[in-house]
mmCIF file of C-alpha atoms and ligand atoms in Angstrom:
data_model
loop_
_atom_site.group_PDB
_atom_site.id
_atom_site.type_symbol
_atom_site.label_atom_id
_atom_site.label_comp_id
_atom_site.label_asym_id
_atom_site.label_seq_id
_atom_site.Cartn_x
_atom_site.Cartn_y
_atom_site.Cartn_z
ATOM 1 C CA MET A 1 -51.320 -65.373 -121.067
ATOM 2 C CA PRO A 2 -54.131 -65.411 -123.613
ATOM 3 C CA SER A 3 -52.792 -65.858 -127.114
ATOM 4 C CA ALA A 4 -53.963 -63.899 -130.144
ATOM 5 C CA THR A 5 -52.714 -63.098 -133.573
ATOM 6 C CA LEU A 6 -52.160 -59.457 -134.407
ATOM 7 C CA ASP A 7 -55.330 -59.182 -136.498
ATOM 8 C CA THR A 8 -57.476 -60.379 -133.604
ATOM 9 C CA VAL A 9 -55.651 -57.853 -131.427
ATOM 10 C CA ALA A 10 -56.759 -55.147 -133.852
ATOM 11 C CA THR A 11 -60.421 -56.165 -133.868
ATOM 12 C CA GLN A 12 -60.882 -57.431 -130.301
ATOM 13 C CA PHE A 13 -58.751 -55.041 -128.270
ATOM 14 C CA ARG A 14 -58.020 -51.323 -128.092
ATOM 15 C CA PHE A 15 -56.017 -48.903 -125.988
ATOM 16 C CA TYR A 16 -57.700 -47.023 -123.142
ATOM 17 C CA GLU A 17 -56.008 -44.109 -121.382
ATOM 18 C CA ALA A 18 -57.055 -43.857 -117.748
ATOM 19 C CA GLN A 19 -56.046 -42.603 -114.305
ATOM 20 C CA VAL A 20 -56.142 -43.994 -110.799
ATOM 21 C CA VAL A 21 -59.361 -42.880 -109.121
ATOM 22 C CA ARG A 22 -58.927 -44.527 -105.715
ATOM 23 C CA THR A 23 -57.291 -47.489 -103.981
ATOM 24 C CA ARG A 24 -58.475 -49.807 -101.217
ATOM 25 C CA ARG A 25 -56.648 -52.510 -99.250
ATOM 26 C CA LEU A 26 -58.608 -55.764 -99.486
ATOM 27 C CA GLY A 27 -56.395 -57.540 -96.932
ATOM 28 C CA PRO A 28 -52.699 -57.943 -96.220
ATOM 29 C CA THR A 29 -51.956 -59.190 -99.758
ATOM 30 C CA LEU A 30 -54.299 -57.566 -102.258
ATOM 31 C CA VAL A 31 -54.965 -53.932 -103.054
ATOM 32 C CA ARG A 32 -57.808 -52.789 -105.312
ATOM 33 C CA VAL A 33 -56.954 -49.993 -107.728
ATOM 34 C CA THR A 34 -59.926 -48.340 -109.405
ATOM 35 C CA LEU A 35 -59.093 -46.793 -112.763
ATOM 36 C CA GLY A 36 -61.305 -44.215 -114.395
ATOM 37 C CA GLY A 37 -61.645 -41.854 -117.301
ATOM 38 C CA PRO A 38 -63.949 -40.975 -120.201
ATOM 39 C CA GLN A 39 -62.435 -43.622 -122.492
ATOM 40 C CA LEU A 40 -63.504 -46.352 -120.039
ATOM 41 C CA THR A 41 -67.171 -45.593 -120.714
ATOM 42 C CA THR A 42 -66.721 -47.803 -123.800
ATOM 43 C CA PHE A 43 -64.767 -50.534 -121.998
ATOM 44 C CA ALA A 44 -66.355 -53.748 -123.260
ATOM 45 C CA GLY A 45 -65.106 -56.543 -121.004
ATOM 46 C CA GLY A 46 -66.661 -59.987 -121.138
ATOM 47 C CA GLY A 47 -66.534 -60.621 -117.369
ATOM 48 C CA ARG A 48 -65.275 -63.951 -115.996
ATOM 49 C CA ASP A 49 -61.452 -64.036 -116.186
ATOM 50 C CA GLN A 50 -61.288 -61.128 -118.638
ATOM 51 C CA SER A 51 -57.703 -59.923 -118.603
ATOM 52 C CA ALA A 52 -56.079 -56.841 -120.049
ATOM 53 C CA THR A 53 -52.560 -55.604 -120.601
ATOM 54 C CA LEU A 54 -51.679 -52.794 -118.247
ATOM 55 C CA PHE A 55 -48.987 -50.246 -119.049
ATOM 56 C CA LEU A 56 -47.372 -48.404 -116.151
ATOM 57 C CA PRO A 57 -44.787 -45.606 -116.193
ATOM 58 C CA ALA A 58 -41.177 -46.820 -116.152
ATOM 59 C CA ALA A 59 -39.144 -45.623 -113.154
ATOM 60 C CA GLY A 60 -38.667 -41.852 -113.408
ATOM 61 C CA GLN A 61 -41.229 -41.407 -116.210
ATOM 62 C CA PRO A 62 -44.292 -39.246 -115.495
ATOM 63 C CA ALA A 63 -46.574 -41.355 -117.732
ATOM 64 C CA PRO A 64 -46.505 -44.722 -119.510
ATOM 65 C CA VAL A 65 -44.686 -44.500 -122.851
ATOM 66 C CA VAL A 66 -46.805 -46.623 -125.216
ATOM 67 C CA PRO A 67 -47.163 -46.178 -129.009
ATOM 68 C CA ILE A 68 -50.959 -46.161 -128.829
ATOM 69 C CA ASP A 69 -51.287 -44.657 -132.316
ATOM 70 C CA ALA A 70 -49.152 -47.313 -134.022
ATOM 71 C CA GLY A 71 -52.063 -49.618 -134.894
ATOM 72 C CA ASP A 72 -51.109 -53.259 -135.362
ATOM 73 C CA ASP A 73 -47.458 -52.282 -135.174
ATOM 74 C CA TRP A 74 -47.638 -51.160 -131.541
ATOM 75 C CA PHE A 75 -45.806 -54.154 -130.090
ATOM 76 C CA ALA A 76 -42.772 -53.849 -132.379
ATOM 77 C CA ARG A 77 -42.734 -50.098 -131.758
ATOM 78 C CA TRP A 78 -42.968 -50.584 -127.983
ATOM 79 C CA ARG A 79 -40.085 -53.070 -128.056
ATOM 80 C CA ALA A 80 -37.976 -50.633 -130.049
ATOM 81 C CA VAL A 81 -38.156 -48.017 -127.254
ATOM 82 C CA ASP A 82 -35.350 -47.914 -124.657
ATOM 83 C CA PRO A 83 -36.411 -50.367 -121.885
ATOM 84 C CA ALA A 84 -35.569 -47.690 -119.311
ATOM 85 C CA VAL A 85 -38.152 -45.384 -120.899
ATOM 86 C CA ARG A 86 -40.909 -47.557 -122.368
ATOM 87 C CA ALA A 87 -43.877 -48.454 -120.195
ATOM 88 C CA VAL A 88 -43.800 -51.517 -117.962
ATOM 89 C CA MET A 89 -46.231 -54.029 -119.503
ATOM 90 C CA ARG A 90 -48.105 -56.479 -117.251
ATOM 91 C CA SER A 91 -51.182 -58.724 -117.429
ATOM 92 C CA TYR A 92 -54.044 -58.186 -114.991
ATOM 93 C CA THR A 93 -57.632 -59.338 -114.584
ATOM 94 C CA ILE A 94 -60.544 -56.939 -114.740
ATOM 95 C CA ARG A 95 -62.165 -57.645 -111.364
ATOM 96 C CA ALA A 96 -65.139 -55.405 -112.149
ATOM 97 C CA GLN A 97 -66.202 -52.871 -114.753
ATOM 98 C CA ARG A 98 -68.678 -50.005 -114.506
ATOM 99 C CA PRO A 99 -68.733 -48.437 -117.992
ATOM 100 C CA GLU A 100 -71.646 -46.207 -116.957
ATOM 101 C CA ARG A 101 -69.197 -44.520 -114.548
ATOM 102 C CA GLY A 102 -66.109 -44.992 -116.728
ATOM 103 C CA GLU A 103 -64.424 -47.240 -114.127
ATOM 104 C CA VAL A 104 -62.680 -50.591 -113.886
ATOM 105 C CA ASP A 105 -61.243 -52.333 -110.808
ATOM 106 C CA ILE A 106 -57.981 -54.267 -110.802
ATOM 107 C CA ASP A 107 -56.874 -56.209 -107.712
ATOM 108 C CA PHE A 108 -53.086 -56.406 -107.357
ATOM 109 C CA VAL A 109 -51.100 -58.902 -105.297
ATOM 110 C CA ARG A 110 -48.513 -56.960 -103.277
ATOM 111 C CA HIS A 111 -45.635 -59.447 -103.499
ATOM 112 C CA GLY A 112 -42.854 -56.963 -102.762
ATOM 113 C CA ASP A 113 -40.977 -54.151 -104.431
ATOM 114 C CA THR A 114 -38.956 -56.290 -106.859
ATOM 115 C CA GLY A 115 -41.936 -56.351 -109.226
ATOM 116 C CA PRO A 116 -42.611 -52.928 -110.787
ATOM 117 C CA ALA A 117 -46.354 -53.552 -110.951
ATOM 118 C CA SER A 118 -46.525 -54.714 -107.342
ATOM 119 C CA ARG A 119 -44.484 -51.672 -106.286
ATOM 120 C CA TRP A 120 -46.652 -49.324 -108.358
ATOM 121 C CA ALA A 121 -49.882 -50.707 -106.876
ATOM 122 C CA GLY A 122 -48.608 -50.170 -103.348
ATOM 123 C CA ARG A 123 -47.894 -46.505 -104.069
ATOM 124 C CA ALA A 124 -50.721 -45.698 -106.509
ATOM 125 C CA ARG A 125 -52.400 -42.326 -105.920
ATOM 126 C CA PRO A 126 -55.455 -40.676 -107.526
ATOM 127 C CA GLY A 127 -54.470 -39.102 -110.829
ATOM 128 C CA ASP A 128 -51.620 -41.538 -111.605
ATOM 129 C CA PRO A 129 -51.776 -42.223 -115.375
ATOM 130 C CA VAL A 130 -51.986 -45.714 -116.915
ATOM 131 C CA VAL A 131 -52.792 -47.228 -120.300
ATOM 132 C CA LEU A 132 -54.815 -50.405 -120.761
ATOM 133 C CA LEU A 133 -54.874 -52.610 -123.820
ATOM 134 C CA GLY A 134 -58.282 -54.058 -123.158
ATOM 135 C CA PRO A 135 -61.367 -55.542 -124.761
ATOM 136 C CA ALA A 136 -63.193 -53.701 -127.539
ATOM 137 C CA VAL A 137 -65.858 -56.425 -127.627
ATOM 138 C CA PRO A 138 -67.155 -58.633 -124.782
ATOM 139 C CA ASP A 139 -66.513 -61.897 -126.650
ATOM 140 C CA ASN A 140 -62.735 -61.740 -126.987
ATOM 141 C CA ARG A 141 -59.819 -64.104 -126.656
ATOM 142 C CA ALA A 142 -58.756 -62.837 -123.264
ATOM 143 C CA VAL A 143 -61.861 -64.443 -121.725
ATOM 144 C CA CYS A 144 -60.791 -68.027 -121.068
ATOM 145 C CA PHE A 145 -63.359 -69.430 -118.593
ATOM 146 C CA ARG A 146 -65.608 -71.235 -121.079
ATOM 147 C CA PRO A 147 -67.234 -74.389 -119.685
ATOM 148 C CA PRO A 148 -68.675 -76.636 -122.407
ATOM 149 C CA ALA A 149 -72.491 -76.828 -122.358
ATOM 150 C CA ASP A 150 -72.432 -80.477 -121.274
ATOM 151 C CA ALA A 151 -70.051 -80.015 -118.320
ATOM 152 C CA ALA A 152 -71.821 -81.260 -115.189
ATOM 153 C CA TRP A 153 -69.797 -79.005 -112.919
ATOM 154 C CA SER A 154 -66.738 -76.745 -112.904
ATOM 155 C CA LEU A 155 -63.592 -77.205 -110.850
ATOM 156 C CA ILE A 156 -61.705 -73.994 -110.083
ATOM 157 C CA ALA A 157 -58.239 -73.853 -108.512
ATOM 158 C CA ALA A 158 -56.380 -70.587 -107.972
ATOM 159 C CA ASP A 159 -53.794 -68.803 -105.895
ATOM 160 C CA GLU A 160 -54.103 -65.168 -104.813
ATOM 161 C CA SER A 161 -53.006 -63.843 -108.226
ATOM 162 C CA ALA A 162 -56.053 -65.532 -109.757
ATOM 163 C CA LEU A 163 -58.420 -64.679 -106.876
ATOM 164 C CA PRO A 164 -59.648 -61.582 -108.780
ATOM 165 C CA ALA A 165 -60.475 -63.823 -111.740
ATOM 166 C CA VAL A 166 -62.328 -66.302 -109.530
ATOM 167 C CA GLY A 167 -64.316 -63.457 -107.983
ATOM 168 C CA ALA A 168 -65.293 -62.171 -111.414
ATOM 169 C CA ILE A 169 -66.140 -65.694 -112.641
ATOM 170 C CA LEU A 170 -68.453 -66.227 -109.656
ATOM 171 C CA ASP A 171 -70.062 -62.814 -110.264
ATOM 172 C CA TRP A 172 -70.770 -63.849 -113.860
ATOM 173 C CA LEU A 173 -71.974 -67.409 -113.189
ATOM 174 C CA PRO A 174 -75.494 -68.191 -114.466
ATOM 175 C CA ALA A 175 -77.953 -69.678 -111.942
ATOM 176 C CA GLY A 176 -77.865 -73.414 -111.428
ATOM 177 C CA VAL A 177 -74.229 -74.015 -112.363
ATOM 178 C CA ARG A 178 -72.290 -76.300 -109.994
ATOM 179 C CA VAL A 179 -68.817 -75.120 -109.018
ATOM 180 C CA ARG A 180 -66.208 -76.324 -106.546
ATOM 181 C CA ALA A 181 -63.440 -73.787 -106.057
ATOM 182 C CA TRP A 182 -60.204 -73.995 -104.089
ATOM 183 C CA ILE A 183 -58.396 -70.701 -103.497
ATOM 184 C CA GLU A 184 -54.970 -70.480 -101.851
ATOM 185 C CA VAL A 185 -54.062 -67.241 -100.040
ATOM 186 C CA PRO A 186 -51.222 -66.287 -97.681
ATOM 187 C CA HIS A 187 -53.278 -65.004 -94.728
ATOM 188 C CA VAL A 188 -56.663 -65.633 -93.123
ATOM 189 C CA ALA A 189 -57.338 -61.922 -93.544
ATOM 190 C CA ASP A 190 -56.997 -62.332 -97.330
ATOM 191 C CA ILE A 191 -60.213 -64.365 -97.424
ATOM 192 C CA GLN A 192 -62.866 -62.386 -99.250
ATOM 193 C CA GLU A 193 -66.627 -62.381 -99.355
ATOM 194 C CA LEU A 194 -67.382 -63.852 -102.798
ATOM 195 C CA ARG A 195 -70.709 -64.420 -104.513
ATOM 196 C CA THR A 196 -71.652 -68.040 -103.856
ATOM 197 C CA PRO A 197 -75.066 -68.825 -105.349
ATOM 198 C CA PRO A 198 -76.611 -72.260 -104.617
ATOM 199 C CA GLY A 199 -74.394 -74.980 -106.117
ATOM 200 C CA VAL A 200 -71.157 -73.051 -105.574
ATOM 201 C CA GLU A 201 -68.765 -74.244 -102.865
ATOM 202 C CA VAL A 202 -65.547 -72.328 -102.129
ATOM 203 C CA SER A 203 -62.727 -73.760 -99.995
ATOM 204 C CA TRP A 204 -60.042 -71.357 -98.783
ATOM 205 C CA LEU A 205 -56.524 -72.672 -98.213
ATOM 206 C CA VAL A 206 -54.315 -70.486 -96.019
ATOM 207 C CA ARG A 207 -50.636 -71.265 -96.510
ATOM 208 C CA GLY A 208 -49.162 -68.909 -93.902
ATOM 209 C CA ALA A 209 -45.428 -68.288 -94.133
ATOM 210 C CA THR A 210 -44.859 -71.018 -96.751
ATOM 211 C CA PRO A 211 -43.805 -69.467 -100.081
ATOM 212 C CA PRO A 212 -46.441 -69.359 -102.853
ATOM 213 C CA GLY A 213 -46.408 -72.225 -105.287
ATOM 214 C CA SER A 214 -45.055 -74.685 -102.735
ATOM 215 C CA GLY A 215 -47.749 -77.320 -103.093
ATOM 216 C CA LEU A 216 -50.707 -76.663 -100.757
ATOM 217 C CA LEU A 217 -53.153 -76.268 -103.637
ATOM 218 C CA ARG A 218 -51.772 -79.272 -105.512
ATOM 219 C CA ASP A 219 -51.761 -81.560 -102.452
ATOM 220 C CA THR A 220 -55.284 -80.491 -101.451
ATOM 221 C CA LEU A 221 -56.667 -81.205 -104.920
ATOM 222 C CA ARG A 222 -54.902 -84.564 -105.025
ATOM 223 C CA ALA A 223 -56.542 -85.594 -101.767
ATOM 224 C CA ALA A 224 -59.989 -84.202 -102.618
ATOM 225 C CA ARG A 225 -63.006 -86.445 -103.265
ATOM 226 C CA LEU A 226 -64.481 -85.115 -106.492
ATOM 227 C CA PRO A 227 -67.904 -85.789 -108.057
ATOM 228 C CA ALA A 228 -67.748 -88.586 -110.622
ATOM 229 C CA ASP A 229 -69.573 -86.794 -113.453
ATOM 230 C CA ILE A 230 -67.776 -84.903 -116.216
ATOM 231 C CA PRO A 231 -66.223 -81.613 -115.119
ATOM 232 C CA TYR A 232 -64.730 -78.585 -116.723
ATOM 233 C CA ALA A 233 -61.612 -77.326 -114.968
ATOM 234 C CA TRP A 234 -60.126 -73.830 -114.781
ATOM 235 C CA ILE A 235 -56.738 -73.522 -113.067
ATOM 236 C CA ALA A 236 -54.669 -70.362 -112.730
ATOM 237 C CA GLY A 237 -51.801 -69.120 -110.591
ATOM 238 C CA GLU A 238 -48.120 -69.942 -110.216
ATOM 239 C CA SER A 239 -46.945 -71.721 -113.380
ATOM 240 C CA ALA A 240 -45.413 -74.901 -111.965
ATOM 241 C CA THR A 241 -48.390 -75.465 -109.654
ATOM 242 C CA VAL A 242 -50.804 -74.953 -112.530
ATOM 243 C CA ARG A 243 -48.939 -77.392 -114.764
ATOM 244 C CA GLY A 244 -48.801 -79.983 -111.972
ATOM 245 C CA LEU A 245 -52.537 -79.653 -111.327
ATOM 246 C CA ARG A 246 -53.388 -80.032 -114.972
ATOM 247 C CA ARG A 247 -51.214 -83.132 -115.170
ATOM 248 C CA HIS A 248 -52.967 -84.554 -112.119
ATOM 249 C CA LEU A 249 -56.452 -83.940 -113.542
ATOM 250 C CA VAL A 250 -55.643 -85.303 -116.986
ATOM 251 C CA SER A 251 -53.299 -88.197 -116.157
ATOM 252 C CA GLU A 252 -54.525 -89.337 -112.760
ATOM 253 C CA ARG A 253 -58.211 -88.362 -112.794
ATOM 254 C CA GLY A 254 -58.855 -88.971 -116.506
ATOM 255 C CA VAL A 255 -60.289 -85.506 -117.251
ATOM 256 C CA ASP A 256 -60.333 -84.796 -121.003
ATOM 257 C CA ARG A 257 -57.472 -82.343 -121.608
ATOM 258 C CA ARG A 258 -59.740 -80.228 -123.835
ATOM 259 C CA ARG A 259 -61.888 -79.560 -120.765
ATOM 260 C CA VAL A 260 -59.028 -78.104 -118.756
ATOM 261 C CA THR A 261 -58.264 -74.395 -119.107
ATOM 262 C CA PHE A 262 -54.968 -73.611 -117.410
ATOM 263 C CA ALA A 263 -52.994 -70.391 -117.196
ATOM 264 C CA GLY A 264 -49.651 -69.696 -115.543
ATOM 265 C CA TYR A 265 -50.222 -66.188 -114.173
ATOM 266 C CA TRP A 266 -46.661 -65.850 -112.869
ATOM 267 C CA ARG A 267 -43.536 -67.922 -112.413
ATOM 268 C CA ARG A 268 -41.315 -68.110 -109.364
ATOM 269 C CA GLY A 269 -38.065 -66.263 -109.971
ATOM 270 C CA ALA A 270 -39.095 -64.871 -113.387
ATOM 271 C CA SER A 271 -40.471 -61.432 -114.165
ATOM 272 C CA GLU A 272 -43.258 -61.042 -116.709
ATOM 273 C CA ASP A 273 -40.732 -59.318 -119.008
ATOM 274 C CA HIS A 274 -38.803 -62.568 -119.059
ATOM 275 C CA LEU A 275 -41.931 -64.635 -119.750
ATOM 276 C CA ARG A 276 -43.029 -62.284 -122.531
ATOM 277 C CA GLY A 277 -39.599 -62.567 -124.102
ATOM 278 C CA GLU A 278 -40.344 -66.250 -124.443
ATOM 279 C CA SER A 279 -43.613 -65.606 -126.250
ATOM 280 C CA PRO A 280 -43.910 -62.250 -128.022
ATOM 281 C CA ALA A 281 -47.052 -63.318 -129.907
ATOM 282 C CA ALA A 282 -48.791 -64.007 -126.623
ATOM 283 C CA ALA A 283 -47.522 -60.712 -125.312
ATOM 284 C CA ALA A 284 -49.255 -58.887 -128.106
ATOM 285 C CA ALA A 285 -52.602 -60.164 -126.788
HETATM 286 C C1 FAD B 301 -54.037 -63.405 -117.748
HETATM 287 C C2 FAD B 301 -53.386 -62.957 -116.443
HETATM 288 C C3 FAD B 301 -54.149 -62.339 -115.461
HETATM 289 C C4 FAD B 301 -53.541 -61.921 -114.267
HETATM 290 N N1 FAD B 301 -54.319 -61.306 -113.308
HETATM 291 C C5 FAD B 301 -53.734 -60.871 -112.155
HETATM 292 C C6 FAD B 301 -54.499 -60.154 -111.176
HETATM 293 O O1 FAD B 301 -55.692 -59.856 -111.362
HETATM 294 N N2 FAD B 301 -53.874 -59.768 -110.033
HETATM 295 C C7 FAD B 301 -52.538 -60.047 -109.808
HETATM 296 O O2 FAD B 301 -52.006 -59.662 -108.757
HETATM 297 N N3 FAD B 301 -51.789 -60.715 -110.731
HETATM 298 C C8 FAD B 301 -52.359 -61.108 -111.887
HETATM 299 N N4 FAD B 301 -51.603 -61.754 -112.833
HETATM 300 C C9 FAD B 301 -50.197 -62.023 -112.516
HETATM 301 C C10 FAD B 301 -49.290 -60.822 -112.755
HETATM 302 O O3 FAD B 301 -49.319 -60.461 -114.136
HETATM 303 C C11 FAD B 301 -47.845 -61.232 -112.365
HETATM 304 O O4 FAD B 301 -47.811 -61.514 -110.992
HETATM 305 C C12 FAD B 301 -46.797 -60.216 -112.726
HETATM 306 O O5 FAD B 301 -45.563 -60.887 -112.740
HETATM 307 C C13 FAD B 301 -46.726 -59.052 -111.748
HETATM 308 O O6 FAD B 301 -45.759 -58.140 -112.204
HETATM 309 P P1 FAD B 301 -44.694 -57.455 -111.239
HETATM 310 O O7 FAD B 301 -44.131 -56.316 -111.988
HETATM 311 O O8 FAD B 301 -45.317 -57.195 -109.907
HETATM 312 O O9 FAD B 301 -43.593 -58.584 -111.016
HETATM 313 P P2 FAD B 301 -42.495 -59.102 -112.099
HETATM 314 O O10 FAD B 301 -41.545 -58.022 -112.436
HETATM 315 O O11 FAD B 301 -43.208 -59.746 -113.230
HETATM 316 O O12 FAD B 301 -41.733 -60.225 -111.245
HETATM 317 C C14 FAD B 301 -40.772 -59.881 -110.239
HETATM 318 C C15 FAD B 301 -40.593 -61.065 -109.265
HETATM 319 O O13 FAD B 301 -41.803 -61.232 -108.536
HETATM 320 C C16 FAD B 301 -42.254 -62.590 -108.628
HETATM 321 N N5 FAD B 301 -43.736 -62.570 -108.669
HETATM 322 C C17 FAD B 301 -44.530 -62.148 -109.694
HETATM 323 N N6 FAD B 301 -45.831 -62.263 -109.347
HETATM 324 C C18 FAD B 301 -45.851 -62.775 -108.099
HETATM 325 C C19 FAD B 301 -46.899 -63.131 -107.216
HETATM 326 N N7 FAD B 301 -48.204 -62.982 -107.532
HETATM 327 N N8 FAD B 301 -46.548 -63.617 -105.992
HETATM 328 C C20 FAD B 301 -45.250 -63.783 -105.632
HETATM 329 N N9 FAD B 301 -44.207 -63.468 -106.439
HETATM 330 C C21 FAD B 301 -44.522 -62.968 -107.648
HETATM 331 C C22 FAD B 301 -41.633 -63.140 -109.913
HETATM 332 O O14 FAD B 301 -41.471 -64.531 -109.821
HETATM 333 C C23 FAD B 301 -40.308 -62.393 -109.964
HETATM 334 O O15 FAD B 301 -39.340 -63.078 -109.208
HETATM 335 C C24 FAD B 301 -52.168 -62.159 -114.040
HETATM 336 C C25 FAD B 301 -51.404 -62.777 -115.049
HETATM 337 C C26 FAD B 301 -52.011 -63.175 -116.225
HETATM 338 C C27 FAD B 301 -51.152 -63.818 -117.296
#
């Protein structure tokens, strides 16, 4: 989760009220939910892996209960509300934004009904209300893909939860940048058409019935022959896999740790509520 102090939250992020406009299945695993509304005409995402905090109605609530008028105090106020009533708070990537139409796309992994966000995405209908805590300025701390100017190439490794981020990173990529990306998905039909300008090579890893985070991405990267020149690395997905990959790059391949951006997007057996409990400051971002 991107970290930010409360004052950067106040200047870099703002609340946007929106509704579901339409949904589209992208494959067996991912569903695209397009959100829209007049407030999204000022949505100022920075592209790449721009993430936002999404608030969804708690079970039985008609709309997300979020103290959007509480200013910097919103997080404390949100926590003070009965957990059965307050909005469900989750992190998602902005796959695409069209401020001229007041729309943003979010691609959700459907990983079952135990996760409220996964369940919501599977049932989302036009008109369903949501709240986003999203970027007020394009250069904000929730954009983490930032290759140093002298990086010869970028290594990207992701599971399906970070596939939307990879897609948006490739959409943003300036001409002439070299990228090697490995993306793990459950099914062949989850493979997507991504923008691959010259210099960009994407390898899809299909894990089939094996549970996510069980090592396909890590083992593939370990065995890969990589260019010798200095890379930048961006790794996102299941937490333990991400940590293992970072360790491999830094300890076994000698990549400077400052050139590795890594983000645990989810953890096996733990809900995001649990993870946020561990890091309330990060949650406020
Ligand atoms: C910066 C950032 C950007 C993110 N972008 C996206 C995105 O664009 N699309 C996306 O789908 N996710 C994205 N995620 C991950 C998403 O926030 C988590 O998957 C979140 O836990 C989903 O909430 P939930 O309510 O469905 O499940 P939770 O209530 O959080 O968890 C319930 C159970 O489901 C399991 N679980 C959670 N996520 C997954 C998963 N992906 N696969 C299998 N099991 C899972 C948990 O381990 C837990 O056991 C992002 C996370 C971060 C931090």
